[in-house]
PDB file of C-alpha atoms in Angstrom:
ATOM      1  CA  UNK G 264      -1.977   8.740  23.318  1.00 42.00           C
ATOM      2  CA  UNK G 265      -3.169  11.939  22.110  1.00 45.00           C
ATOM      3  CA  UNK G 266       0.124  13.850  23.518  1.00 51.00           C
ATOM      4  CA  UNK G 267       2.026  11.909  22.193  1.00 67.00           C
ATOM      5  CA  UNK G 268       4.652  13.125  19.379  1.00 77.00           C
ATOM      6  CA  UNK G 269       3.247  12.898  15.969  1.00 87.00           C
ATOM      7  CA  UNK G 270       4.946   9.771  13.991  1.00 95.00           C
ATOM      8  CA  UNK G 271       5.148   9.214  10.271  1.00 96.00           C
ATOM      9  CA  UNK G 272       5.553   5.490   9.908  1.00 97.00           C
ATOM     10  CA  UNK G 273       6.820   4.280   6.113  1.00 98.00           C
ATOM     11  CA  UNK G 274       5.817   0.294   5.639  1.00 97.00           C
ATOM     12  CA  UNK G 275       6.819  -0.855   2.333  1.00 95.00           C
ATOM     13  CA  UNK G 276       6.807  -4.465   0.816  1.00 92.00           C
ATOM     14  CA  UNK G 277       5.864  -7.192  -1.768  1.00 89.00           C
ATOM     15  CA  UNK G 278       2.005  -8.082  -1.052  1.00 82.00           C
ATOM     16  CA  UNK G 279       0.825 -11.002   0.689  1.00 83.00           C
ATOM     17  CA  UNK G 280       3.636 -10.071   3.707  1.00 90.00           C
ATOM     18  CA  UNK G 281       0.722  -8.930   5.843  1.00 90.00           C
ATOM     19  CA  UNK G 282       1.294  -4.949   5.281  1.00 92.00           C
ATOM     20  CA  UNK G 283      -2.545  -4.105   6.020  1.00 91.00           C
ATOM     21  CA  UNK G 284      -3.093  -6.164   8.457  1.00 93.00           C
ATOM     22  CA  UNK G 285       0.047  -4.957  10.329  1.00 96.00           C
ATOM     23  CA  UNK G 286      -0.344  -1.183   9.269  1.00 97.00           C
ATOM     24  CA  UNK G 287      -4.502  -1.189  10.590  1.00 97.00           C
ATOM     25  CA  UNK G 288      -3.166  -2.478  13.812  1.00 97.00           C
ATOM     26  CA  UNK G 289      -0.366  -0.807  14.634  1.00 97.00           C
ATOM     27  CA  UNK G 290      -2.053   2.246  13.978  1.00 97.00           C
ATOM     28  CA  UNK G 291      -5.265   1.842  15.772  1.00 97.00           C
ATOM     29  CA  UNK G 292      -2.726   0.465  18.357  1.00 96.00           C
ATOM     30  CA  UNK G 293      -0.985   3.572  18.920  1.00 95.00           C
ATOM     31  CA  UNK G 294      -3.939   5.898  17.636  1.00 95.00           C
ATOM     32  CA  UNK G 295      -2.387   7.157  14.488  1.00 97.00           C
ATOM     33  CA  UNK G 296      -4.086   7.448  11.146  1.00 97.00           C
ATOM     34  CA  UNK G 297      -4.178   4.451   8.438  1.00 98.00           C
ATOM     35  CA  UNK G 298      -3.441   4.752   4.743  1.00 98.00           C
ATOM     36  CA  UNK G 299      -3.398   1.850   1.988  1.00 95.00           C
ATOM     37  CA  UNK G 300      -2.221   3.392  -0.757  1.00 95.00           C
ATOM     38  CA  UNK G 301      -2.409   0.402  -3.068  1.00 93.00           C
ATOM     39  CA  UNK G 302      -6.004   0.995  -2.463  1.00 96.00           C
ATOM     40  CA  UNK G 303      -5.782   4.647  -4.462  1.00 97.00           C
ATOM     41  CA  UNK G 304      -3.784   2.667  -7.031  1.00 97.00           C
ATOM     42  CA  UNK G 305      -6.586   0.320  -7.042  1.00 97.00           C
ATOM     43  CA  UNK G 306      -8.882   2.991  -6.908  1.00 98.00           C
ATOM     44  CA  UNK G 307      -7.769   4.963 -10.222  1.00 98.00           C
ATOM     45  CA  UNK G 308      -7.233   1.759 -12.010  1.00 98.00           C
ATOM     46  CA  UNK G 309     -11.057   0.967 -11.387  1.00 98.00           C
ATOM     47  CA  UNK G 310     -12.172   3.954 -12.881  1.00 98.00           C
ATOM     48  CA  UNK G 311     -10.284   3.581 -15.817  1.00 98.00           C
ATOM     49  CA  UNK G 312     -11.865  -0.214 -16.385  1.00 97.00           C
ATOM     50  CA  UNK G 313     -15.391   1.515 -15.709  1.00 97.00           C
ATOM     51  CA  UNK G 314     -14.655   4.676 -17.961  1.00 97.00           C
ATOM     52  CA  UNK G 315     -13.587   2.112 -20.711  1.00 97.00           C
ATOM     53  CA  UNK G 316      -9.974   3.839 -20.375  1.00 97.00           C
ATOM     54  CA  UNK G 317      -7.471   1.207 -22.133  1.00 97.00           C
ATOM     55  CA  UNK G 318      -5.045  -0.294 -19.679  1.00 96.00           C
ATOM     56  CA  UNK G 319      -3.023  -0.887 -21.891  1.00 95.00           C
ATOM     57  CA  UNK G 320      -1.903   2.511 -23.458  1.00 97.00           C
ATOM     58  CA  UNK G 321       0.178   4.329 -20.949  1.00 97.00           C
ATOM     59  CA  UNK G 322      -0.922   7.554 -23.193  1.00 98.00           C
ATOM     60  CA  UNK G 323      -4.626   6.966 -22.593  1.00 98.00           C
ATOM     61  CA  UNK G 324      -4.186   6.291 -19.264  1.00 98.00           C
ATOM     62  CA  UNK G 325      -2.000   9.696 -18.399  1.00 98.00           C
ATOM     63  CA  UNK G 326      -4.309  11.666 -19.919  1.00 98.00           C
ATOM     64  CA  UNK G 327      -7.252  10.944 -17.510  1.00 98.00           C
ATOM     65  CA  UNK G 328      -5.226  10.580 -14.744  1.00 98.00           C
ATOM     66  CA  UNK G 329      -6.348  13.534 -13.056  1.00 97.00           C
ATOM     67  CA  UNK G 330     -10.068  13.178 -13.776  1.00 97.00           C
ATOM     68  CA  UNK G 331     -11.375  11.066 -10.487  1.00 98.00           C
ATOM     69  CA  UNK G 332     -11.630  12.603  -7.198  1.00 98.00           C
ATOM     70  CA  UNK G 333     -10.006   9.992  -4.874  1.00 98.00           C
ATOM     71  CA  UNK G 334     -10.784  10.631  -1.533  1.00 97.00           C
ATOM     72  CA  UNK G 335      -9.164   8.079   1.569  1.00 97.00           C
ATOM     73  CA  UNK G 336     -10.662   7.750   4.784  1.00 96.00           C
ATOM     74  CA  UNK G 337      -7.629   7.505   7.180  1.00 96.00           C
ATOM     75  CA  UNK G 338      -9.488   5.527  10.242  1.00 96.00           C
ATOM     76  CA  UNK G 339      -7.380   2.643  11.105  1.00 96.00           C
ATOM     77  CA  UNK G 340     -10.652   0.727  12.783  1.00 95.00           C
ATOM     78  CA  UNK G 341     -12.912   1.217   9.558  1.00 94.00           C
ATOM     79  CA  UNK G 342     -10.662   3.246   6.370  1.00 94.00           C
ATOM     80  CA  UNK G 343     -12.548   3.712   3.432  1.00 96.00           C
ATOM     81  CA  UNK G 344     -12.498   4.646  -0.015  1.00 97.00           C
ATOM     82  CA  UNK G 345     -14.299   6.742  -2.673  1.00 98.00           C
ATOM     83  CA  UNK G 346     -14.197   7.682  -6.246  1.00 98.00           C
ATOM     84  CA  UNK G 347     -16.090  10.525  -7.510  1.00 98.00           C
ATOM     85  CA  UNK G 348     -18.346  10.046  -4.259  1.00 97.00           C
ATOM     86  CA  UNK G 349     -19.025   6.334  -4.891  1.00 97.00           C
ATOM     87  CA  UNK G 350     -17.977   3.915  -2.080  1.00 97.00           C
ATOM     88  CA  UNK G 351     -15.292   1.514  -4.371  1.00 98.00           C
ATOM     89  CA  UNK G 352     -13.737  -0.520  -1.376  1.00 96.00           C
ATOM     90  CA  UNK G 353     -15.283  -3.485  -3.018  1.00 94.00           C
ATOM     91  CA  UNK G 354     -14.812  -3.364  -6.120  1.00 96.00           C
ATOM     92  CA  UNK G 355     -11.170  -2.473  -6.041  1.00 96.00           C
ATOM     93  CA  UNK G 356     -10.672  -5.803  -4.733  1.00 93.00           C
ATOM     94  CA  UNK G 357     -11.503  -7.798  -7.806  1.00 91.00           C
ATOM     95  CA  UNK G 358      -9.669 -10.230 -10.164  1.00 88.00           C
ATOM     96  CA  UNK G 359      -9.853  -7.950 -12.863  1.00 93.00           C
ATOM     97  CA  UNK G 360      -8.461  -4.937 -11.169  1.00 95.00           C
ATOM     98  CA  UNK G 361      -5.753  -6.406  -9.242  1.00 90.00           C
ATOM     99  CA  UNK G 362      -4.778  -7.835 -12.793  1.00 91.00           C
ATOM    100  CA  UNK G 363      -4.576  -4.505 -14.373  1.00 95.00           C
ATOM    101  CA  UNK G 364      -3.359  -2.184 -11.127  1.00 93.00           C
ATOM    102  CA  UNK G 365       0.682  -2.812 -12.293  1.00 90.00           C
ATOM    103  CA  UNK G 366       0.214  -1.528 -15.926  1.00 93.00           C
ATOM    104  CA  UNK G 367      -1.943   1.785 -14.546  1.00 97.00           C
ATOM    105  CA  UNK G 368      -0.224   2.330 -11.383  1.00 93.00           C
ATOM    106  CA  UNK G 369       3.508   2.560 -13.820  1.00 92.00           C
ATOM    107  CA  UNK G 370       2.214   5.348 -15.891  1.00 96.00           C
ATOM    108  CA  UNK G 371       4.246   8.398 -14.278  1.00 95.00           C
ATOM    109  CA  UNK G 372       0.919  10.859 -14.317  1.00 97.00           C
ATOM    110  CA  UNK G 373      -0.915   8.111 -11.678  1.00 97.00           C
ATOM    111  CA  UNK G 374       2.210   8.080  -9.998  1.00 95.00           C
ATOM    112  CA  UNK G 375       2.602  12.136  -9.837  1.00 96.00           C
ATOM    113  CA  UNK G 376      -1.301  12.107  -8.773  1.00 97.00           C
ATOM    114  CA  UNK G 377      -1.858   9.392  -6.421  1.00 97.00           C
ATOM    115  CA  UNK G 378       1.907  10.728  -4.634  1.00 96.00           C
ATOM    116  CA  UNK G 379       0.541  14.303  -4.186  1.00 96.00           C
ATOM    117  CA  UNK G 380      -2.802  12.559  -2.412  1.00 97.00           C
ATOM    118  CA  UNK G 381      -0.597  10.822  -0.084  1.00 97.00           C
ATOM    119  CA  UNK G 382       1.840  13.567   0.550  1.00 97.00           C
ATOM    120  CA  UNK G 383      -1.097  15.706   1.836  1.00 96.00           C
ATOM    121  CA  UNK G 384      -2.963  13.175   3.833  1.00 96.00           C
ATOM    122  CA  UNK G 385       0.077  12.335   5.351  1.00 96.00           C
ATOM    123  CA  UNK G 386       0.895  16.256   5.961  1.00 95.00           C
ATOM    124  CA  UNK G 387      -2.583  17.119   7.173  1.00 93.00           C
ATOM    125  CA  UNK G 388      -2.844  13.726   9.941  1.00 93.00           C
ATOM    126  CA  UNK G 389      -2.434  15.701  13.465  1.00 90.00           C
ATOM    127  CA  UNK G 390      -0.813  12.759  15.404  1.00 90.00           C
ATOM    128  CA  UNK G 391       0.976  10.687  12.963  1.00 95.00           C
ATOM    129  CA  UNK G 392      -0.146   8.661  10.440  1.00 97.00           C
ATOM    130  CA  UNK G 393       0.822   4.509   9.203  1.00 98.00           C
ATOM    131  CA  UNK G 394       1.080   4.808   5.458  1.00 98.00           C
ATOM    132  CA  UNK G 395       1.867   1.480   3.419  1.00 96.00           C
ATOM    133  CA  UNK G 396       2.848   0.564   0.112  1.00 93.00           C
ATOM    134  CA  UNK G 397       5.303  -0.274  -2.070  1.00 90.00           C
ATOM    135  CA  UNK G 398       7.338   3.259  -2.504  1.00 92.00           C
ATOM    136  CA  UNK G 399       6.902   5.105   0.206  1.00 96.00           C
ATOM    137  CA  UNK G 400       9.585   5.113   2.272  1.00 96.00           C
ATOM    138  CA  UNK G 401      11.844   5.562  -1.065  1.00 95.00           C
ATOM    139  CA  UNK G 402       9.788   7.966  -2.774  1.00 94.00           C
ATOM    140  CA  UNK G 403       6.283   9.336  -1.231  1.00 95.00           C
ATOM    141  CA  UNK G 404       7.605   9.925   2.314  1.00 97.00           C
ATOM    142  CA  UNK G 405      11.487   9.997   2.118  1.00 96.00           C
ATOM    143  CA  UNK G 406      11.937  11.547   5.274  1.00 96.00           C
ATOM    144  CA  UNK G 407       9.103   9.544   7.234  1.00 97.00           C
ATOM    145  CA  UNK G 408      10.090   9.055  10.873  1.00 96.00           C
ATOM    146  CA  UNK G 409      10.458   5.388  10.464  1.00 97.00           C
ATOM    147  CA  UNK G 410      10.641   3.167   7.444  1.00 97.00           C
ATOM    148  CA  UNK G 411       9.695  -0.879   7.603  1.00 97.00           C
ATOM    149  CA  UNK G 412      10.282  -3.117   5.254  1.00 96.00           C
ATOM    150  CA  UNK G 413       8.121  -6.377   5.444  1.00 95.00           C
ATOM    151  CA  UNK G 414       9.608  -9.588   2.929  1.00 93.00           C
ATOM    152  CA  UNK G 415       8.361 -13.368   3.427  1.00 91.00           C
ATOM    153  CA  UNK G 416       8.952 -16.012   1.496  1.00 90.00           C
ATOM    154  CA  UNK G 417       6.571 -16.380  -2.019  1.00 87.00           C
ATOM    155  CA  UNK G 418       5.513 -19.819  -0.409  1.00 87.00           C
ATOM    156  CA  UNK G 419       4.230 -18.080   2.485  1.00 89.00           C
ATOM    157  CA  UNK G 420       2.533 -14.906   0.812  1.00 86.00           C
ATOM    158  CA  UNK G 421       0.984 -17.401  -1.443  1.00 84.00           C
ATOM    159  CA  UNK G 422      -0.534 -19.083   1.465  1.00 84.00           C
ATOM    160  CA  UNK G 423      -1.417 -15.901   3.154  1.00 82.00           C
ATOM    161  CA  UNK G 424      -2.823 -14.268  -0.157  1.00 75.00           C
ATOM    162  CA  UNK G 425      -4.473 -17.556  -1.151  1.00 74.00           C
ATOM    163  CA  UNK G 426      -6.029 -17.705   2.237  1.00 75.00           C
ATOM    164  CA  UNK G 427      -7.768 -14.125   1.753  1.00 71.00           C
ATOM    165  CA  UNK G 428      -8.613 -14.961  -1.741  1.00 68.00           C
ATOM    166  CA  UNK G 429     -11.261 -18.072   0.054  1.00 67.00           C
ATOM    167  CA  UNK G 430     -10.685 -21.181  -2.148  1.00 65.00           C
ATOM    168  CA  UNK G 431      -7.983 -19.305  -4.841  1.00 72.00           C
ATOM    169  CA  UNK G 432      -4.836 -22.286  -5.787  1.00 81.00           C
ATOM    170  CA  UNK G 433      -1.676 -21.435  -3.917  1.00 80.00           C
ATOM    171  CA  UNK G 434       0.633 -22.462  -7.117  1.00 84.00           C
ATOM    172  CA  UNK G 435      -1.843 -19.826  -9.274  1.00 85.00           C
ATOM    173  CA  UNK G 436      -1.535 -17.050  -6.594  1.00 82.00           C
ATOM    174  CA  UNK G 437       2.234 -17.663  -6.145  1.00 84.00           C
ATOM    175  CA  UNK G 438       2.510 -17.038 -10.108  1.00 85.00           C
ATOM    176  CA  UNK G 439       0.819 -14.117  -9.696  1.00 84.00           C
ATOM    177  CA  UNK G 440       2.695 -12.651  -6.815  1.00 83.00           C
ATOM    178  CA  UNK G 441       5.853 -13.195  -8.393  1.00 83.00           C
ATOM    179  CA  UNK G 442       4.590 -11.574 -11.597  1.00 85.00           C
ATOM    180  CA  UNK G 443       3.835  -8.571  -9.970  1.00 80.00           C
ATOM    181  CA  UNK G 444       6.865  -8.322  -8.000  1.00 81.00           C
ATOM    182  CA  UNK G 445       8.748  -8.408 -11.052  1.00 81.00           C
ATOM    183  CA  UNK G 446       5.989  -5.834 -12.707  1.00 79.00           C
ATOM    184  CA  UNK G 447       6.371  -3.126  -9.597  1.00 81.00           C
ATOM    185  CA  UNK G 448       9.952  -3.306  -8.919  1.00 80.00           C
ATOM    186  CA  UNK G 449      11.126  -3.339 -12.775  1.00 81.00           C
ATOM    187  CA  UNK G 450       8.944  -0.264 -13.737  1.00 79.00           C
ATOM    188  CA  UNK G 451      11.189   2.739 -13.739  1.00 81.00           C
ATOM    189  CA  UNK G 452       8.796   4.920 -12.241  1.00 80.00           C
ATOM    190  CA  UNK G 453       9.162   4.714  -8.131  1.00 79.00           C
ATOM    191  CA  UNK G 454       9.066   0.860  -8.561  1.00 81.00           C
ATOM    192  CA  UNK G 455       9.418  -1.314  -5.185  1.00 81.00           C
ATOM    193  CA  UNK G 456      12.646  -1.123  -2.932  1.00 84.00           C
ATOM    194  CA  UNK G 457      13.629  -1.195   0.459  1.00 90.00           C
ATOM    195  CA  UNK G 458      15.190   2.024   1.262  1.00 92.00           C
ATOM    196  CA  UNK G 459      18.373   2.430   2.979  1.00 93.00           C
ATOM    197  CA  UNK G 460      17.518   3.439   6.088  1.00 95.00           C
ATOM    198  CA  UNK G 461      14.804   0.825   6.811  1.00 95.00           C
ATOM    199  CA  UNK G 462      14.052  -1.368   9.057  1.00 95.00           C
ATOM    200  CA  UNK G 463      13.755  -4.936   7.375  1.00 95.00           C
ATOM    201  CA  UNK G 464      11.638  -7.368   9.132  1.00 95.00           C
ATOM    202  CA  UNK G 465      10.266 -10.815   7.424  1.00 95.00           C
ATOM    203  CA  UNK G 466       7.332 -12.595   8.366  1.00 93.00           C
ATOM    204  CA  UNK G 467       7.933 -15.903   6.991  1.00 92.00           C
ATOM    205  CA  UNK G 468       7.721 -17.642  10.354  1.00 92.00           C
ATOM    206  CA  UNK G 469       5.795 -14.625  12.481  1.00 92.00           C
ATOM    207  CA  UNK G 470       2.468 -14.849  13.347  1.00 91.00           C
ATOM    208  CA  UNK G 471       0.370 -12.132  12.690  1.00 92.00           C
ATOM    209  CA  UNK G 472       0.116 -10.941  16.483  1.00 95.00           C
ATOM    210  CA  UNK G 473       4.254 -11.207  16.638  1.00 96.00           C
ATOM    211  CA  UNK G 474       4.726  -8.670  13.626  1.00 95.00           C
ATOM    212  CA  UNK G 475       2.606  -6.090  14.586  1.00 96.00           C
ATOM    213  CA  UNK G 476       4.371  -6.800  18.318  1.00 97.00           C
ATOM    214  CA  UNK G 477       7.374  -6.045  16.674  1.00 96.00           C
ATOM    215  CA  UNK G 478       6.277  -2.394  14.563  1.00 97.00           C
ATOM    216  CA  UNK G 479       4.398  -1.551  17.498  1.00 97.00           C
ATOM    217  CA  UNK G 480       7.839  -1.886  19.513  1.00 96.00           C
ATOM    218  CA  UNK G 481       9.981  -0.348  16.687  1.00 96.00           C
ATOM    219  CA  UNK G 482       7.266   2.750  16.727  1.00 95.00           C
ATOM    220  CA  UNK G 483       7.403   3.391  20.607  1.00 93.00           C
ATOM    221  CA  UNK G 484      11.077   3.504  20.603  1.00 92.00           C
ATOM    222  CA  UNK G 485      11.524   5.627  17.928  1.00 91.00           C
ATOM    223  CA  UNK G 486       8.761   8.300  19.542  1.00 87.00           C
ATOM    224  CA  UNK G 487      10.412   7.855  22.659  1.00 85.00           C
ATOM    225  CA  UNK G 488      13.932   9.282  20.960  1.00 81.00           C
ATOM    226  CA  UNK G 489      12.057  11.204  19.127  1.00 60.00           C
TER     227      UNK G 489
END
């Protein structure tokens, strides 16, 4: 694998469509670097809840936008996260950040900082990195070799989502998936959309096995014509 052409691979989509799971696969799969952005967005909107930033004023929240050092670890098997040199993989995963990551994650200064991150990590990974998210095959990485676009169904990303969530209601999580869908592709800074030239693939009825199949598939050809 290491001869192989470098790849930049865009996979964009709504969560709870199985974007991580797919993106860590395929890219340990074809030994290619790994990056969740929503985990920098996650990331940044952590520090603000620990700094006592306000969520809720865009103003506050652009003006210590550039103060954390985010730094992603890009290993597919085992990626990880810091901020300001404290491990934050964890705690980016909880209720009360994944209820404020929309509002911080609109402001266009997060936007402008968390895009240059991913612009170099992208830039700097020697044989091709998986990047996924919700804008980067429209606006992070517009010319990216290949550009997915996951979709299910809410029913089933509730499932999936509730599933990971151990225990959460399906009706509650559904809510809340829809909510943010609206939230990220309404804002007017790089909200969510398929681009134009992607490839759309929905997992409604896949398994997780089949969809990474399938990206794995849609990777190797396009290195192959590459």
């Amino acid at each position: 694998m290491e001869s192989a052409t470098p790849v930049i691979v865009a996979i964009d989509g709504p969560a709870g469509t199985g974007k991580s799971s797919t993106s860590k696969a395929v890219a340990a799969q074809l030994g290619l670097s790994y990056l969740d952005t929503g985990a920098q967005y996650r990331a940044i909107t952590w520090w603000m809840v620990n700094n006592g930033i306000d969520t809720d004023d865009p103003q506050a929240i652009a003006a210590a936008a550039g103060k954390p050092e985010i730094v992603s670890g890009t290993d597919p098997t085992g990626p990880t996260i810091t901020v300001d040199g404290v491990d934050v993989s964890g705690p980016i995963r909880t209720q009360e950040v994944s209820s404020k990551v929309s509002a911080v994650s609109a402001v266009p200064e997060v936007r402008a900082r968390i895009t240059e991150l991913q612009r170099s990590l992208a830039a700097s990974a020697a044989h091709g990195i998986v990047v996924e998210g919700r804008d980067i095959g429209t606006t992070v990485l517009p010319d990216a070799d290949l550009k997915i676009f996951l979709t299910a169904s809410p029913e089933a990303r509730a499932a999936r989502r509730s599933g990971e969530l151990k225990g959460a209601d399906v009706h509650t999580t559904r809510e809340a998936l829809l909510k943010r869908d609206a939230a990220d592709s309404g804002r007017k800074t790089s909200p969510l959309a398929k681009a134009d030239d992607a490839v759309e693939v929905d997992t409604t009825d896949l398994t997780l096995a089949q969809v990474i199949e399938c990206v794995v598939t849609l990777v190797e050809e396009k290195r192959a014509g590459k």
